[in-house]
């Protein structure tokens, strides 16, 4: 049985659990922590494309910056080398659950209240991501999971899909901006998106959960996008009369064509859903178009006064609509008589210099006064070149329209990570994950950093540098050492000179020896040892031996002259009557010595 593919030395891939336009998702086992994880890896056929590499890294950065219970958690990122090509991957929380798309495909119908709770979970995730400056841009049932504990998990933040994705997508300047069935009108028109675009997509998901199908369908992404821009959805209650009127109103309010008329934040939409779940009046019920509430007894939960107020509001709204239609007819007649304003096609100026782009816009009929230049960071477009326009390229607009030209200021600067103390391989991975290129690697001595580990980088750690900047590294080859010279036979003066040349100190002592006096007879450390500069070498010099007088074996010392030998007799008699005559022999010997 073949061994599973191992990523980063710790993630053992098991089987594929999902595929997208530019990535594959595997179930894997984190061998270090012994837990299941999900790993998203860039498709190998796209790995050589720097554009997809950059987009995948941006997704990793966006997802890793979000830490919320309703968002799939990101644990780690890395890069796997396949046939000499780096394949980036993202290690994520593994959720043992099902996507909303799988539930819908199984024709699993949910109660309206449960549908509202799921939508509330999606909005919690969006509320957090929008607060952190990230717009999802691709909210759809396939990107929302339900755990066995009925928790909502939103995934794929910041993803950019390719045009050959199995799910229909719309593009602008080669950038995927969403899935057709859940596309906001501004996305379909190629306009810049904001948090309210996610609100529209969430409304489309809510609509599908209520009715079992998306609000618009068609033979192609273009036809679906046209409906998002031009047509109103069929009110859900016409497809299922059991749908509560307040929930229908919330769905239609979130899908209003004009984003200024939608909920302005995820928090606002959540609050309206919570009011509805608690049986309170919703803000959407008083602002939804009549078609959304064209059903019997739409205000059963309100009292008679509220019913009369609602009827008056509807009448006033019909009057306003009639006036709007009349004004439109008058304006159309004026256009027919005057020939209408002159129109032009917005030219594609992407990649041109700012001067060239402005000249191209002038040639298309836009005056300098209508052109506004805005600068912004871009990882792919060189500094000073045009990124895009708003309205976007190829759109037909009047020549007196205001147009914004976005010019690149180059990639935004990021912090150079501190890789000191890491191995070269770990430091390389850390720098590449941060978006930097690896330059030269040099060696240098270091007393503080272990041999084989990084000592410093250029640019230095903590400094600001643009992504794709080349970073050079220095690796420790250990502390600097010098070789102890062989001092044998040298005089002290010669030894001191040799040690000084080797950047060493000497400590000298003498010892009697048969060698010539004043010459070196020993050293510690020994010759050719490797030591740090400035170390002390202990040197031993020969000293002439001292002369000793010859011994005279024939001369004897008389008793009592000097110390008493041990072999002196102890039985020497004392003269009769003298002091000590009564002493024992041993005591008597002591008396002789001291007497």
CSV table of C-alpha atoms in Angstrom, one decimal, residues 273-547:
chain,number,residue,atom,x,y,z
A,273,UNK,CA,-34.6,38.9,11.2
A,274,UNK,CA,-34.4,38.8,15.0
A,275,UNK,CA,-37.4,41.1,15.3
A,276,UNK,CA,-39.4,38.8,12.9
A,277,UNK,CA,-38.5,35.7,14.8
A,278,UNK,CA,-39.7,37.3,18.0
A,279,UNK,CA,-43.0,38.3,16.5
A,280,UNK,CA,-42.2,42.0,16.3
A,281,UNK,CA,-42.8,44.2,13.2
A,282,UNK,CA,-39.8,44.3,10.8
A,283,UNK,CA,-38.4,47.3,9.0
A,284,UNK,CA,-38.6,45.5,5.7
A,285,UNK,CA,-42.4,45.1,5.9
A,286,UNK,CA,-42.9,48.9,5.6
A,287,UNK,CA,-40.4,49.4,2.7
A,288,UNK,CA,-40.9,46.4,0.4
A,289,UNK,CA,-42.5,47.1,-3.0
A,290,UNK,CA,-46.2,46.2,-3.2
A,291,UNK,CA,-45.5,43.2,-5.4
A,292,UNK,CA,-43.7,41.6,-2.5
A,293,UNK,CA,-46.7,41.9,-0.3
A,294,UNK,CA,-49.4,41.2,-2.9
A,295,UNK,CA,-51.0,38.4,-0.9
A,296,UNK,CA,-54.2,38.0,1.3
A,297,UNK,CA,-54.2,39.6,4.7
A,298,UNK,CA,-50.5,40.5,4.8
A,299,UNK,CA,-50.8,42.2,8.2
A,300,UNK,CA,-52.6,39.5,10.2
A,301,UNK,CA,-50.2,40.1,13.1
A,302,UNK,CA,-50.9,43.8,13.4
A,303,UNK,CA,-54.0,45.6,14.9
A,304,UNK,CA,-56.6,47.5,12.9
A,305,UNK,CA,-54.8,50.8,13.2
A,306,UNK,CA,-51.6,49.4,11.7
A,307,UNK,CA,-53.7,47.8,8.9
A,308,UNK,CA,-55.1,51.2,8.0
A,309,UNK,CA,-51.7,52.8,8.1
A,310,UNK,CA,-50.3,50.1,5.9
A,311,UNK,CA,-53.1,50.6,3.4
A,312,UNK,CA,-52.5,54.4,3.3
A,313,UNK,CA,-48.8,53.8,2.8
A,314,UNK,CA,-49.5,51.5,-0.2
A,315,UNK,CA,-51.8,54.1,-1.8
A,316,UNK,CA,-49.2,56.8,-1.4
A,317,UNK,CA,-46.6,54.5,-2.9
A,318,UNK,CA,-48.8,53.8,-6.0
A,319,UNK,CA,-49.2,57.6,-6.5
A,320,UNK,CA,-45.4,58.0,-6.4
A,321,UNK,CA,-45.0,55.2,-8.8
A,322,UNK,CA,-47.5,56.8,-11.2
A,323,UNK,CA,-45.6,60.1,-11.0
A,324,UNK,CA,-42.3,58.3,-11.7
A,325,UNK,CA,-43.7,56.6,-14.8
A,326,UNK,CA,-45.1,59.9,-16.0
A,327,UNK,CA,-41.7,61.6,-15.5
A,328,UNK,CA,-40.0,58.7,-17.4
A,329,UNK,CA,-42.3,59.1,-20.3
A,330,UNK,CA,-41.7,62.9,-20.5
A,331,UNK,CA,-37.9,62.3,-20.3
A,332,UNK,CA,-38.1,59.6,-23.1
A,333,UNK,CA,-40.0,62.1,-25.3
A,334,UNK,CA,-37.4,64.7,-24.7
A,335,UNK,CA,-34.7,62.2,-25.7
A,336,UNK,CA,-36.5,61.4,-28.9
A,337,UNK,CA,-36.8,65.0,-29.9
A,338,UNK,CA,-33.3,66.1,-28.9
A,339,UNK,CA,-31.5,63.0,-30.1
A,340,UNK,CA,-30.4,62.2,-26.6
A,341,UNK,CA,-27.1,62.7,-25.0
A,342,UNK,CA,-24.0,61.6,-26.8
A,343,UNK,CA,-22.7,58.2,-25.6
A,344,UNK,CA,-19.3,56.5,-25.8
A,345,UNK,CA,-17.7,53.2,-24.9
A,346,UNK,CA,-15.3,53.3,-22.0
A,347,UNK,CA,-11.9,52.3,-23.3
A,348,UNK,CA,-9.8,49.6,-21.7
A,349,UNK,CA,-6.8,51.4,-20.3
A,350,UNK,CA,-5.5,48.7,-18.0
A,351,UNK,CA,-1.7,48.6,-18.0
A,352,UNK,CA,-1.3,52.0,-19.6
A,353,UNK,CA,0.6,54.7,-17.9
A,354,UNK,CA,-1.5,57.3,-16.2
A,355,UNK,CA,-0.8,59.9,-18.9
A,356,UNK,CA,-1.6,57.4,-21.7
A,357,UNK,CA,-4.8,56.3,-19.9
A,358,UNK,CA,-6.1,59.9,-19.5
A,359,UNK,CA,-5.3,60.6,-23.1
A,360,UNK,CA,-7.3,57.5,-24.2
A,361,UNK,CA,-10.2,58.6,-22.1
A,362,UNK,CA,-10.1,62.1,-23.6
A,363,UNK,CA,-10.1,60.5,-27.1
A,364,UNK,CA,-13.2,58.6,-26.1
A,365,UNK,CA,-15.0,61.8,-25.3
A,366,UNK,CA,-14.5,62.3,-21.6
A,367,UNK,CA,-13.3,65.7,-20.5
A,368,UNK,CA,-10.5,66.3,-18.0
A,369,UNK,CA,-13.1,67.7,-15.5
A,370,UNK,CA,-15.0,64.4,-15.5
A,371,UNK,CA,-12.0,62.2,-14.9
A,372,UNK,CA,-11.0,61.6,-11.3
A,373,UNK,CA,-7.7,59.8,-10.5
A,374,UNK,CA,-7.5,57.6,-7.4
A,375,UNK,CA,-4.3,55.7,-6.3
A,376,UNK,CA,-4.4,52.3,-4.7
A,377,UNK,CA,-2.0,49.4,-4.0
A,378,UNK,CA,-1.9,46.6,-6.5
A,379,UNK,CA,0.3,43.5,-6.3
A,380,UNK,CA,0.3,42.9,-10.1
A,381,UNK,CA,0.1,46.3,-11.9
A,382,UNK,CA,3.4,48.3,-11.8
A,383,UNK,CA,3.5,51.6,-10.0
A,384,UNK,CA,2.1,54.5,-12.1
A,385,UNK,CA,0.1,52.3,-14.5
A,386,UNK,CA,-3.7,52.1,-14.8
A,387,UNK,CA,-5.5,49.3,-12.9
A,388,UNK,CA,-9.1,49.9,-14.1
A,389,UNK,CA,-11.8,52.4,-14.5
A,390,UNK,CA,-15.2,53.0,-12.9
A,391,UNK,CA,-17.5,52.6,-15.0
A,392,UNK,CA,-15.6,49.6,-16.2
A,393,UNK,CA,-14.1,49.1,-19.7
A,394,UNK,CA,-16.4,48.4,-22.7
A,395,UNK,CA,-19.5,49.9,-20.9
A,396,UNK,CA,-21.6,52.3,-22.9
A,397,UNK,CA,-22.1,55.6,-21.0
A,398,UNK,CA,-22.8,59.2,-21.8
A,399,UNK,CA,-19.8,61.4,-22.5
A,400,UNK,CA,-20.7,63.7,-19.6
A,401,UNK,CA,-20.4,60.9,-17.1
A,402,UNK,CA,-17.9,61.1,-14.3
A,403,UNK,CA,-15.3,58.4,-14.6
A,404,UNK,CA,-12.7,57.3,-12.0
A,405,UNK,CA,-9.3,56.1,-13.1
A,406,UNK,CA,-7.5,53.9,-10.6
A,407,UNK,CA,-3.7,54.1,-10.8
A,408,UNK,CA,-1.4,51.6,-9.1
A,409,UNK,CA,1.0,52.7,-6.4
A,410,UNK,CA,2.7,49.3,-6.5
A,411,UNK,CA,2.3,46.5,-3.9
A,412,UNK,CA,1.5,47.5,-0.4
A,413,UNK,CA,4.5,47.2,2.0
A,414,UNK,CA,4.5,44.3,4.6
A,415,UNK,CA,6.7,43.5,7.5
A,416,UNK,CA,9.8,41.3,6.9
A,417,UNK,CA,9.4,38.3,9.3
A,418,UNK,CA,12.1,37.6,11.9
A,419,UNK,CA,13.7,34.3,10.9
A,420,UNK,CA,16.8,34.6,13.0
A,421,UNK,CA,17.6,31.3,14.8
A,422,UNK,CA,15.6,29.2,12.2
A,423,UNK,CA,17.1,26.7,9.9
A,424,UNK,CA,17.7,27.8,6.3
A,425,UNK,CA,14.7,25.7,5.1
A,426,UNK,CA,12.3,27.0,7.7
A,427,UNK,CA,13.4,30.6,7.2
A,428,UNK,CA,12.9,30.2,3.4
A,429,UNK,CA,9.4,28.9,3.9
A,430,UNK,CA,8.5,31.7,6.3
A,431,UNK,CA,9.7,34.4,4.0
A,432,UNK,CA,8.0,32.9,0.9
A,433,UNK,CA,4.7,32.6,2.9
A,434,UNK,CA,5.0,36.3,3.6
A,435,UNK,CA,5.3,36.9,-0.2
A,436,UNK,CA,9.1,37.5,-0.5
A,437,UNK,CA,11.6,36.1,-2.9
A,438,UNK,CA,14.7,34.4,-1.6
A,439,UNK,CA,18.0,35.9,-2.7
A,440,UNK,CA,21.6,34.9,-1.8
A,441,UNK,CA,22.6,32.9,1.3
A,442,UNK,CA,26.0,33.7,2.9
A,443,UNK,CA,27.9,32.3,5.9
A,444,UNK,CA,29.3,34.2,8.8
A,445,UNK,CA,30.8,33.5,12.2
A,446,UNK,CA,28.5,34.0,15.3
A,447,UNK,CA,29.1,33.3,18.9
A,448,UNK,CA,25.3,33.7,19.7
A,449,UNK,CA,23.7,31.7,16.9
A,450,UNK,CA,24.0,27.9,16.6
A,451,UNK,CA,25.9,26.7,13.5
A,452,UNK,CA,23.6,26.2,10.5
A,453,UNK,CA,20.9,28.7,11.6
A,454,UNK,CA,20.0,32.1,10.3
A,455,UNK,CA,21.7,35.1,11.9
A,456,UNK,CA,20.1,38.0,10.0
A,457,UNK,CA,18.5,39.1,6.7
A,458,UNK,CA,18.6,42.0,4.4
A,459,UNK,CA,16.1,43.8,4.4
A,460,UNK,CA,16.3,43.3,8.2
A,461,UNK,CA,13.5,41.7,10.3
A,462,UNK,CA,10.6,44.1,11.2
A,463,UNK,CA,11.4,46.5,8.3
A,464,UNK,CA,8.8,47.3,5.7
A,465,UNK,CA,9.2,45.9,2.2
A,466,UNK,CA,7.1,45.4,-0.9
A,467,UNK,CA,5.9,41.8,-1.6
A,468,UNK,CA,8.1,40.0,-4.1
A,469,UNK,CA,11.1,41.8,-2.7
A,470,UNK,CA,14.3,39.7,-2.7
A,471,UNK,CA,15.5,38.9,0.8
A,472,UNK,CA,19.2,37.8,1.4
A,473,UNK,CA,20.1,35.6,4.4
A,474,UNK,CA,23.2,35.0,6.5
A,475,UNK,CA,23.7,31.6,8.2
A,476,UNK,CA,25.9,31.0,11.2
A,477,UNK,CA,29.0,28.8,10.7
A,478,UNK,CA,29.6,28.9,14.5
A,479,UNK,CA,32.0,31.0,16.6
A,480,UNK,CA,35.3,32.2,15.1
A,481,UNK,CA,38.3,30.1,16.2
A,482,UNK,CA,42.1,30.3,15.8
A,483,UNK,CA,44.8,27.6,15.9
A,484,UNK,CA,47.2,27.4,18.8
A,485,UNK,CA,50.8,27.4,17.5
A,486,UNK,CA,53.4,24.8,18.5
A,487,UNK,CA,55.7,26.6,21.0
A,488,UNK,CA,58.0,23.7,21.7
A,489,UNK,CA,61.6,24.7,22.2
A,490,UNK,CA,60.9,28.5,21.9
A,491,UNK,CA,62.2,31.0,24.4
A,492,UNK,CA,59.6,33.0,26.3
A,493,UNK,CA,60.1,36.0,24.0
A,494,UNK,CA,59.6,33.8,20.9
A,495,UNK,CA,56.5,32.2,22.5
A,496,UNK,CA,54.9,35.5,23.4
A,497,UNK,CA,55.5,36.8,19.8
A,498,UNK,CA,53.9,33.6,18.3
A,499,UNK,CA,50.9,33.8,20.6
A,500,UNK,CA,50.4,37.5,19.8
A,501,UNK,CA,50.4,36.8,16.1
A,502,UNK,CA,47.7,34.1,16.7
A,503,UNK,CA,45.6,36.6,18.7
A,504,UNK,CA,46.1,34.7,21.9
A,505,UNK,CA,47.4,35.5,25.4
A,506,UNK,CA,50.1,33.6,27.3
A,507,UNK,CA,50.6,32.7,30.9
A,508,UNK,CA,54.1,31.5,31.8
A,509,UNK,CA,55.5,29.4,34.6
A,510,UNK,CA,58.8,27.6,35.2
A,511,UNK,CA,59.6,24.0,36.1
A,512,UNK,CA,62.9,22.2,36.7
A,513,UNK,CA,63.9,20.3,33.6
A,514,UNK,CA,66.9,18.8,31.9
A,515,UNK,CA,66.0,20.8,28.8
A,516,UNK,CA,67.8,24.1,28.1
A,517,UNK,CA,66.8,26.7,30.6
A,518,UNK,CA,64.3,29.3,29.4
A,519,UNK,CA,62.8,27.1,26.6
A,520,UNK,CA,59.2,25.9,26.3
A,521,UNK,CA,58.7,22.3,27.5
A,522,UNK,CA,54.9,22.3,27.7
A,523,UNK,CA,51.6,24.1,26.7
A,524,UNK,CA,47.9,23.9,27.4
A,525,UNK,CA,45.9,23.9,25.1
A,526,UNK,CA,48.2,21.8,23.0
A,527,UNK,CA,49.6,22.7,19.6
A,528,UNK,CA,47.1,23.0,16.7
A,529,UNK,CA,44.1,23.1,19.0
A,530,UNK,CA,41.1,25.3,17.9
A,531,UNK,CA,40.2,28.0,20.4
A,532,UNK,CA,38.4,31.3,20.4
A,533,UNK,CA,40.5,34.5,19.8
A,534,UNK,CA,41.8,36.0,22.9
A,535,UNK,CA,42.1,32.7,24.8
A,536,UNK,CA,45.0,32.2,27.2
A,537,UNK,CA,47.6,29.5,26.6
A,538,UNK,CA,49.4,28.2,29.7
A,539,UNK,CA,53.1,27.8,28.8
A,540,UNK,CA,55.7,25.9,30.9
A,541,UNK,CA,59.4,27.0,30.6
A,542,UNK,CA,62.4,24.8,31.6
A,543,UNK,CA,64.3,25.8,34.7
A,544,UNK,CA,67.9,24.7,35.6
A,545,UNK,CA,68.0,22.0,38.3
A,546,UNK,CA,69.4,23.0,41.7
A,547,UNK,CA,72.8,21.3,42.7
